[in-house]
GROMACS .gro file of C-alpha atoms in nm:
model
  388
    1SER     CA    1  -1.963  -1.692   0.389
    2ILE     CA    2  -1.943  -1.356   0.211
    3PRO     CA    3  -2.280  -1.188   0.152
    4GLY     CA    4  -2.390  -1.190  -0.210
    5LYS     CA    5  -2.623  -0.964  -0.400
    6ALA     CA    6  -2.917  -1.180  -0.304
    7GLY     CA    7  -2.809  -1.221   0.057
    8THR     CA    8  -3.014  -1.067   0.339
    9ARG     CA    9  -2.948  -0.958   0.693
   10GLY     CA   10  -3.205  -0.816   0.931
   11GLY     CA   11  -3.458  -0.772   0.650
   12TRP     CA   12  -3.234  -0.591   0.401
   13THR     CA   13  -2.996  -0.687   0.126
   14THR     CA   14  -2.637  -0.573   0.093
   15LYS     CA   15  -2.745  -0.417  -0.238
   16SER     CA   16  -2.963  -0.174  -0.039
   17VAL     CA   17  -2.661  -0.036   0.152
   18LYS     CA   18  -2.469   0.246  -0.013
   19VAL     CA   19  -2.103   0.280   0.081
   20ALA     CA   20  -1.889   0.588   0.012
   21HIS     CA   21  -1.510   0.564   0.031
   22LEU     CA   22  -1.327   0.893   0.066
   23THR     CA   23  -0.965   0.994   0.010
   24SER     CA   24  -0.808   1.337  -0.033
   25VAL     CA   25  -0.450   1.206  -0.057
   26HIS     CA   26  -0.454   0.891  -0.270
   27PRO     CA   27  -0.520   0.875  -0.644
   28PRO     CA   28  -0.859   0.735  -0.750
   29PHE     CA   29  -0.703   0.413  -0.883
   30ASP     CA   30  -0.511   0.337  -0.564
   31THR     CA   31  -0.452  -0.036  -0.536
   32ARG     CA   32  -0.572  -0.087  -0.179
   33ILE     CA   33  -0.865   0.155  -0.191
   34LEU     CA   34  -1.017   0.095  -0.534
   35HIS     CA   35  -0.886  -0.229  -0.678
   36LYS     CA   36  -0.910  -0.425  -0.354
   37GLU     CA   37  -1.148  -0.277  -0.097
   38CYS     CA   38  -1.403  -0.095  -0.316
   39VAL     CA   39  -1.420  -0.366  -0.581
   40SER     CA   40  -1.448  -0.641  -0.318
   41LEU     CA   41  -1.738  -0.461  -0.147
   42ALA     CA   42  -1.911  -0.409  -0.482
   43GLU     CA   43  -1.869  -0.778  -0.557
   44ALA     CA   44  -2.018  -0.856  -0.215
   45GLY     CA   45  -2.331  -0.669  -0.319
   46TYR     CA   46  -2.289  -0.321  -0.173
   47GLU     CA   47  -2.346  -0.009  -0.381
   48VAL     CA   48  -2.004   0.157  -0.373
   49VAL     CA   49  -1.886   0.506  -0.464
   50LEU     CA   50  -1.535   0.644  -0.429
   51ILE     CA   51  -1.487   1.019  -0.378
   52ALA     CA   52  -1.129   1.114  -0.469
   53PRO     CA   53  -0.919   1.381  -0.643
   54HIS     CA   54  -0.957   1.329  -1.017
   55THR     CA   55  -1.035   1.513  -1.338
   56ARG     CA   56  -1.373   1.354  -1.410
   57ASP     CA   57  -1.633   1.111  -1.283
   58THR     CA   58  -1.590   0.755  -1.410
   59GLN     CA   59  -1.658   0.390  -1.324
   60HIS     CA   60  -1.444   0.085  -1.255
   61ARG     CA   61  -1.571  -0.270  -1.202
   62GLY     CA   62  -1.897  -0.167  -1.046
   63VAL     CA   63  -1.755   0.125  -0.845
   64GLN     CA   64  -1.868   0.480  -0.924
   65ILE     CA   65  -1.571   0.720  -0.897
   66ILE     CA   66  -1.676   1.075  -0.808
   67ALA     CA   67  -1.415   1.341  -0.880
   68VAL     CA   68  -1.327   1.637  -0.662
   69LYS     CA   69  -1.084   1.905  -0.778
   70LYS     CA   70  -0.726   1.822  -0.688
   71ALA     CA   71  -0.557   2.065  -0.451
   72GLY     CA   72  -0.259   2.264  -0.573
   73SER     CA   73  -0.067   2.237  -0.246
   74ARG     CA   74  -0.066   2.052   0.084
   75LEU     CA   75  -0.214   2.355   0.263
   76SER     CA   76  -0.490   2.388   0.003
   77ARG     CA   77  -0.568   2.018   0.041
   78LEU     CA   78  -0.602   2.054   0.416
   79LEU     CA   79  -0.811   2.372   0.407
   80VAL     CA   80  -1.021   2.332   0.092
   81THR     CA   81  -1.034   1.974  -0.035
   82GLY     CA   82  -1.182   1.836   0.286
   83TRP     CA   83  -1.479   2.072   0.263
   84ARG     CA   84  -1.532   1.988  -0.101
   85MET     CA   85  -1.532   1.621  -0.010
   86LEU     CA   86  -1.778   1.679   0.275
   87HIS     CA   87  -2.019   1.847   0.035
   88ARG     CA   88  -1.995   1.562  -0.216
   89ALA     CA   89  -2.013   1.300   0.058
   90VAL     CA   90  -2.332   1.440   0.209
   91SER     CA   91  -2.492   1.475  -0.133
   92GLU     CA   92  -2.437   1.103  -0.195
   93ARG     CA   93  -2.662   1.016   0.103
   94ALA     CA   94  -2.463   0.700   0.170
   95ASP     CA   95  -2.533   0.472   0.464
   96VAL     CA   96  -2.167   0.408   0.539
   97TYR     CA   97  -1.865   0.639   0.496
   98HIS     CA   98  -1.522   0.477   0.488
   99PHE     CA   99  -1.232   0.726   0.482
  100HIS     CA  100  -0.862   0.661   0.423
  101ASP     CA  101  -0.664   0.965   0.536
  102PRO     CA  102  -0.601   1.098   0.888
  103GLU     CA  103  -0.654   1.453   0.764
  104LEU     CA  104  -1.019   1.353   0.704
  105ILE     CA  105  -1.079   1.268   1.070
  106PRO     CA  106  -1.272   1.597   1.124
  107LEU     CA  107  -1.490   1.510   0.823
  108GLY     CA  108  -1.550   1.165   0.970
  109LEU     CA  109  -1.658   1.316   1.301
  110LEU     CA  110  -1.897   1.555   1.124
  111LEU     CA  111  -2.052   1.267   0.932
  112ARG     CA  112  -2.090   1.077   1.258
  113LEU     CA  113  -2.272   1.377   1.407
  114LEU     CA  114  -2.507   1.359   1.110
  115GLY     CA  115  -2.594   1.005   1.214
  116LYS     CA  116  -2.390   0.822   0.949
  117ARG     CA  117  -2.191   0.504   0.999
  118VAL     CA  118  -1.819   0.582   0.974
  119ILE     CA  119  -1.515   0.357   0.925
  120TYR     CA  120  -1.156   0.479   0.946
  121ASP     CA  121  -0.894   0.297   0.736
  122VAL     CA  122  -0.542   0.322   0.885
  123HIS     CA  123  -0.289   0.252   0.609
  124GLU     CA  124   0.024   0.354   0.800
  125ASP     CA  125   0.151   0.374   1.156
  126LEU     CA  126   0.121   0.752   1.132
  127PRO     CA  127   0.276   0.850   1.469
  128ARG     CA  128   0.593   0.667   1.362
  129GLN     CA  129   0.567   0.778   1.000
  130VAL     CA  130   0.570   1.151   1.079
  131MET     CA  131   0.913   1.109   1.236
  132THR     CA  132   1.053   1.073   0.881
  133LYS     CA  133   0.850   1.345   0.704
  134HIS     CA  134   1.097   1.586   0.543
  135TRP     CA  135   0.844   1.873   0.545
  136ILE     CA  136   0.805   1.862   0.926
  137PRO     CA  137   1.092   2.034   1.114
  138ARG     CA  138   1.294   1.780   1.309
  139SER     CA  139   1.244   1.973   1.631
  140LEU     CA  140   0.866   1.938   1.598
  141ARG     CA  141   0.836   1.575   1.487
  142GLY     CA  142   0.815   1.429   1.838
  143VAL     CA  143   0.538   1.671   1.936
  144VAL     CA  144   0.349   1.609   1.611
  145SER     CA  145   0.384   1.231   1.657
  146CYS     CA  146   0.233   1.242   2.006
  147ALA     CA  147  -0.046   1.474   1.892
  148VAL     CA  148  -0.135   1.250   1.598
  149GLU     CA  149  -0.150   0.941   1.816
  150TRP     CA  150  -0.376   1.118   2.067
  151VAL     CA  151  -0.611   1.247   1.795
  152GLU     CA  152  -0.644   0.903   1.634
  153ARG     CA  153  -0.711   0.737   1.969
  154MET     CA  154  -0.977   0.990   2.070
  155ALA     CA  155  -1.152   1.007   1.733
  156THR     CA  156  -1.186   0.630   1.689
  157VAL     CA  157  -1.400   0.614   2.002
  158PHE     CA  158  -1.682   0.759   1.791
  159PHE     CA  159  -1.636   0.555   1.474
  160ASP     CA  160  -1.820   0.234   1.389
  161GLY     CA  161  -1.511   0.047   1.278
  162VAL     CA  162  -1.138   0.073   1.220
  163VAL     CA  163  -0.959  -0.108   0.937
  164VAL     CA  164  -0.582  -0.141   0.985
  165ALA     CA  165  -0.320  -0.252   0.736
  166THR     CA  166  -0.086  -0.451   0.965
  167PRO     CA  167  -0.097  -0.647   1.290
  168ILE     CA  168   0.138  -0.393   1.449
  169ILE     CA  169  -0.106  -0.108   1.383
  170TYR     CA  170  -0.388  -0.327   1.514
  171ASN     CA  171  -0.227  -0.327   1.858
  172ARG     CA  172  -0.299   0.047   1.884
  173PHE     CA  173  -0.671  -0.007   1.816
  174ALA     CA  174  -0.732  -0.351   1.966
  175ASP     CA  175  -0.984  -0.207   2.215
  176ARG     CA  176  -1.186  -0.055   1.930
  177ARG     CA  177  -1.404  -0.236   1.676
  178ALA     CA  178  -1.097  -0.302   1.463
  179VAL     CA  179  -0.997  -0.556   1.203
  180THR     CA  180  -0.668  -0.621   1.025
  181VAL     CA  181  -0.697  -0.617   0.645
  182GLN     CA  182  -0.349  -0.659   0.503
  183ASN     CA  183  -0.256  -0.530   0.162
  184PHE     CA  184  -0.162  -0.867   0.016
  185PRO     CA  185  -0.163  -0.932  -0.361
  186ASP     CA  186  -0.476  -1.007  -0.556
  187LEU     CA  187  -0.419  -1.345  -0.716
  188LEU     CA  188  -0.615  -1.235  -1.022
  189GLU     CA  189  -0.337  -0.987  -1.102
  190PHE     CA  190  -0.069  -1.256  -1.108
  191PRO     CA  191  -0.220  -1.561  -1.283
  192ASP     CA  192   0.002  -1.856  -1.362
  193CYS     CA  193  -0.044  -1.804  -1.735
  194LEU     CA  194   0.138  -1.466  -1.723
  195LEU     CA  195   0.440  -1.576  -1.519
  196LYS     CA  196   0.761  -1.630  -1.715
  197PRO     CA  197   1.008  -1.911  -1.648
  198TYR     CA  198   1.306  -1.770  -1.461
  199SER     CA  199   1.542  -1.852  -1.747
  200GLU     CA  200   1.339  -1.628  -1.982
  201ARG     CA  201   1.342  -1.322  -1.759
  202THR     CA  202   1.553  -1.038  -1.896
  203ARG     CA  203   1.546  -0.766  -1.630
  204GLY     CA  204   1.819  -0.782  -1.365
  205ALA     CA  205   1.662  -0.621  -1.057
  206VAL     CA  206   1.354  -0.408  -0.997
  207TYR     CA  207   1.219  -0.174  -0.735
  208VAL     CA  208   0.852  -0.071  -0.743
  209GLY     CA  209   0.697   0.193  -0.518
  210GLY     CA  210   0.766   0.534  -0.371
  211ILE     CA  211   1.124   0.644  -0.433
  212SER     CA  212   1.291   0.832  -0.147
  213ARG     CA  213   1.605   0.836   0.063
  214THR     CA  214   1.446   0.635   0.343
  215ARG     CA  215   1.331   0.375   0.089
  216GLY     CA  216   1.693   0.317  -0.006
  217ILE     CA  217   1.726   0.477  -0.348
  218GLN     CA  218   2.085   0.595  -0.294
  219GLU     CA  219   2.202   0.257  -0.163
  220MET     CA  220   2.036   0.080  -0.455
  221LEU     CA  221   2.219   0.301  -0.703
  222GLU     CA  222   2.551   0.267  -0.519
  223SER     CA  223   2.513  -0.112  -0.517
  224CYS     CA  224   2.546  -0.106  -0.897
  225GLN     CA  225   2.920  -0.042  -0.867
  226TYR     CA  226   2.956  -0.396  -0.730
  227LEU     CA  227   2.797  -0.532  -1.049
  228GLN     CA  228   3.025  -0.355  -1.295
  229ASP     CA  229   3.145  -0.682  -1.445
  230VAL     CA  230   2.785  -0.773  -1.532
  231PRO     CA  231   2.746  -0.541  -1.833
  232SER     CA  232   2.391  -0.650  -1.906
  233PHE     CA  233   2.268  -0.563  -1.554
  234ARG     CA  234   1.995  -0.301  -1.531
  235LEU     CA  235   1.804  -0.170  -1.231
  236GLY     CA  236   1.440  -0.108  -1.315
  237LEU     CA  237   1.273   0.166  -1.110
  238ALA     CA  238   0.897   0.223  -1.119
  239GLY     CA  239   0.740   0.490  -0.902
  240SER     CA  240   0.752   0.859  -0.815
  241PHE     CA  241   1.033   1.048  -0.643
  242ASP     CA  242   0.960   1.206  -0.306
  243PRO     CA  243   1.049   1.487  -0.306
  244PRO     CA  244   1.050   1.530  -0.688
  245GLU     CA  245   1.383   1.716  -0.687
  246LEU     CA  246   1.553   1.408  -0.542
  247ARG     CA  247   1.562   1.262  -0.893
  248ASP     CA  248   1.799   1.538  -1.012
  249GLU     CA  249   2.042   1.450  -0.734
  250MET     CA  250   2.024   1.075  -0.795
  251GLU     CA  251   2.084   1.119  -1.168
  252GLN     CA  252   2.429   1.255  -1.083
  253LEU     CA  253   2.536   0.925  -0.922
  254PRO     CA  254   2.735   0.679  -1.139
  255GLY     CA  255   2.479   0.405  -1.076
  256TRP     CA  256   2.210   0.598  -1.265
  257SER     CA  257   2.369   0.486  -1.593
  258ARG     CA  258   2.244   0.133  -1.511
  259VAL     CA  259   1.887   0.250  -1.441
  260GLU     CA  260   1.575   0.201  -1.651
  261PHE     CA  261   1.330   0.451  -1.506
  262PHE     CA  262   0.964   0.383  -1.584
  263GLY     CA  263   0.796   0.641  -1.362
  264TRP     CA  264   0.460   0.571  -1.204
  265GLN     CA  265   0.289   0.264  -1.351
  266GLU     CA  266  -0.066   0.137  -1.371
  267ARG     CA  267  -0.129  -0.206  -1.223
  268GLY     CA  268  -0.071  -0.383  -1.554
  269GLY     CA  269   0.263  -0.207  -1.596
  270VAL     CA  270   0.374  -0.313  -1.249
  271ARG     CA  271   0.286  -0.674  -1.320
  272ASP     CA  272   0.468  -0.671  -1.654
  273LEU     CA  273   0.784  -0.543  -1.486
  274LEU     CA  274   0.773  -0.801  -1.210
  275VAL     CA  275   0.710  -1.108  -1.422
  276ASP     CA  276   1.024  -1.019  -1.623
  277ALA     CA  277   1.246  -0.957  -1.317
  278ARG     CA  278   1.519  -1.176  -1.174
  279VAL     CA  279   1.552  -0.993  -0.839
  280GLY     CA  280   1.315  -0.773  -0.638
  281LEU     CA  281   1.457  -0.507  -0.404
  282VAL     CA  282   1.298  -0.380  -0.084
  283VAL     CA  283   1.587  -0.225   0.110
  284LEU     CA  284   1.406   0.035   0.319
  285HIS     CA  285   1.589   0.213   0.598
  286PRO     CA  286   1.529   0.103   0.961
  287THR     CA  287   1.290   0.383   1.053
  288ALA     CA  288   1.029   0.310   1.319
  289ASN     CA  289   0.754   0.300   1.058
  290TYR     CA  290   0.929   0.065   0.815
  291VAL     CA  291   1.074  -0.183   1.064
  292GLN     CA  292   0.722  -0.285   1.169
  293SER     CA  293   0.563  -0.265   0.824
  294TYR     CA  294   0.450  -0.526   0.573
  295PRO     CA  295   0.543  -0.361   0.241
  296VAL     CA  296   0.313  -0.462  -0.040
  297LYS     CA  297   0.607  -0.467  -0.283
  298LEU     CA  298   0.762  -0.756  -0.090
  299PHE     CA  299   0.452  -0.970  -0.138
  300GLU     CA  300   0.402  -0.863  -0.500
  301TYR     CA  301   0.757  -0.974  -0.578
  302MET     CA  302   0.673  -1.309  -0.422
  303ALA     CA  303   0.345  -1.331  -0.616
  304ALA     CA  304   0.537  -1.283  -0.941
  305GLY     CA  305   0.788  -1.553  -0.849
  306VAL     CA  306   1.072  -1.305  -0.798
  307PRO     CA  307   1.340  -1.383  -0.534
  308VAL     CA  308   1.374  -1.096  -0.289
  309VAL     CA  309   1.662  -0.895  -0.144
  310ALA     CA  310   1.520  -0.727   0.167
  311SER     CA  311   1.628  -0.525   0.469
  312ASP     CA  312   1.727  -0.737   0.764
  313PHE     CA  313   1.435  -0.644   0.991
  314PRO     CA  314   1.311  -0.911   1.235
  315ILE     CA  315   0.962  -0.955   1.091
  316TRP     CA  316   1.090  -0.948   0.731
  317ARG     CA  317   1.366  -1.195   0.811
  318ASP     CA  318   1.108  -1.425   0.968
  319ILE     CA  319   0.896  -1.420   0.650
  320LEU     CA  320   1.192  -1.481   0.419
  321GLU     CA  321   1.339  -1.756   0.635
  322ARG     CA  322   1.009  -1.938   0.678
  323THR     CA  323   0.923  -1.920   0.309
  324ARG     CA  324   1.286  -1.945   0.182
  325CYS     CA  325   1.212  -1.685  -0.084
  326GLY     CA  326   1.510  -1.447  -0.063
  327LEU     CA  327   1.805  -1.290   0.114
  328VAL     CA  328   1.826  -1.026   0.388
  329VAL     CA  329   2.092  -0.754   0.396
  330ASP     CA  330   2.196  -0.445   0.587
  331PRO     CA  331   2.006  -0.174   0.394
  332ALA     CA  332   2.277   0.082   0.475
  333ASP     CA  333   2.546  -0.128   0.303
  334PRO     CA  334   2.546  -0.092  -0.079
  335GLN     CA  335   2.812  -0.362  -0.109
  336ALA     CA  336   2.593  -0.611   0.078
  337ILE     CA  337   2.301  -0.525  -0.150
  338GLY     CA  338   2.516  -0.563  -0.461
  339CYS     CA  339   2.661  -0.894  -0.344
  340ALA     CA  340   2.315  -1.033  -0.267
  341ILE     CA  341   2.197  -0.938  -0.616
  342ARG     CA  342   2.506  -1.104  -0.761
  343ASP     CA  343   2.449  -1.422  -0.557
  344LEU     CA  344   2.104  -1.458  -0.708
  345LEU     CA  345   2.212  -1.374  -1.063
  346ASP     CA  346   2.504  -1.618  -1.040
  347SER     CA  347   2.287  -1.899  -0.902
  348PRO     CA  348   1.978  -1.911  -1.125
  349SER     CA  349   1.865  -2.250  -0.994
  350MET     CA  350   1.869  -2.119  -0.635
  351ALA     CA  351   1.697  -1.797  -0.741
  352GLU     CA  352   1.431  -1.988  -0.932
  353GLU     CA  353   1.360  -2.209  -0.632
  354MET     CA  354   1.327  -1.901  -0.408
  355GLY     CA  355   1.085  -1.752  -0.659
  356ARG     CA  356   0.874  -2.069  -0.654
  357ASN     CA  357   0.877  -2.074  -0.274
  358GLY     CA  358   0.758  -1.715  -0.256
  359ARG     CA  359   0.483  -1.779  -0.508
  360GLU     CA  360   0.364  -2.082  -0.313
  361ALA     CA  361   0.351  -1.878   0.010
  362ILE     CA  362   0.133  -1.618  -0.160
  363LEU     CA  363  -0.105  -1.882  -0.292
  364LYS     CA  364  -0.143  -2.039   0.052
  365HIS     CA  365  -0.124  -1.748   0.295
  366TYR     CA  366  -0.046  -1.395   0.180
  367ASN     CA  367  -0.327  -1.316  -0.062
  368TRP     CA  368  -0.619  -1.075  -0.087
  369GLU     CA  369  -0.880  -1.351  -0.111
  370ARG     CA  370  -0.822  -1.426   0.257
  371GLU     CA  371  -0.806  -1.062   0.363
  372LYS     CA  372  -1.124  -0.940   0.198
  373ARG     CA  373  -1.330  -1.179   0.408
  374ALA     CA  374  -1.227  -0.982   0.716
  375LEU     CA  375  -1.331  -0.655   0.550
  376VAL     CA  376  -1.675  -0.782   0.453
  377GLU     CA  377  -1.726  -0.933   0.799
  378LEU     CA  378  -1.651  -0.594   0.956
  379TYR     CA  379  -1.922  -0.440   0.739
  380ARG     CA  380  -2.162  -0.713   0.846
  381GLU     CA  381  -2.096  -0.644   1.213
  382ALA     CA  382  -2.045  -0.269   1.211
  383VAL     CA  383  -2.319  -0.168   0.969
  384GLY     CA  384  -2.547  -0.470   0.973
  385ASP     CA  385  -2.832  -0.267   1.114
  386ALA     CA  386  -2.761   0.050   0.916
  387VAL     CA  387  -3.061  -0.012   0.692
  388VAL     CA  388  -3.370  -0.192   0.811
   0.00000   0.00000   0.00000
């Protein structure tokens, strides 16, 4: 069972343990960090603070958000923000420090030297991810990848726990005190009462998340030319461009005339887009990081009852075939993407059934209610004797 506010362990209550989450990269209202992990720990009875770049201190569902000044550049973030966060972290006098960015590994080691319990949260398979970073020269990416993997391996020897976002990442830390906590949807965000019947949905296709070349933005836009005889078709995009100047280039493509661009959205805005969508797109390129990933957008589409068009990667194909919730395509082929969208739009009964199947799979298997138990259990084991 999950410890409650009145629960005890070793003579102390979870309420007597103060937990500080730290991020220098993510926004304070990040879905995984705040809405899922921090809120779940607060509900389990821990006192939780989140130290993150923001304009002011605030609160959210029992979590105290402590603002640090946002860096003006990547270099400033690396050289200055970390020290600001260390100062705020130490002043909080927390029992457990849970950090979410690899650039904060030195801070985590310093906190460990101070006798604090430290947990490292690995959101991405970073050694594979750096191979696609546009700001790292291609000639250096292999060296940086190896260095990152070595640093993570060495540092985690000293930490009290490692939280990883996917089973693939877990394999790198299986000999540590590690637990897989997947970023599956929170069922409270997608209640039955807010889902629209498929026949009442008005938006053709949507994509939600970071917008970049490797996430398939150009192929999505080019796929629109294969839907020219569907005059009502619109592609809804919600997210931020990376890099920002990529938007200027994409706006020059003919497919942009079919786009409704919503920019970055709060959680309620994301939900409202999805429950009105007929097709959800997740056509990421076959980079080493993406092929082994479990993109949260895939599962949020399913939670909203949206049939999916996804890249034909082995683990994604396995999910879609087992749940019968969508179609897989070659993400480098705009025509294949366009034809898959058309197949779903032209067969509303099939699309509706796929949406129901995906929703059912989320309710039974791919949901945050199951995942948060693993997070709380890690805290029980890793920090159970932090306060006596």
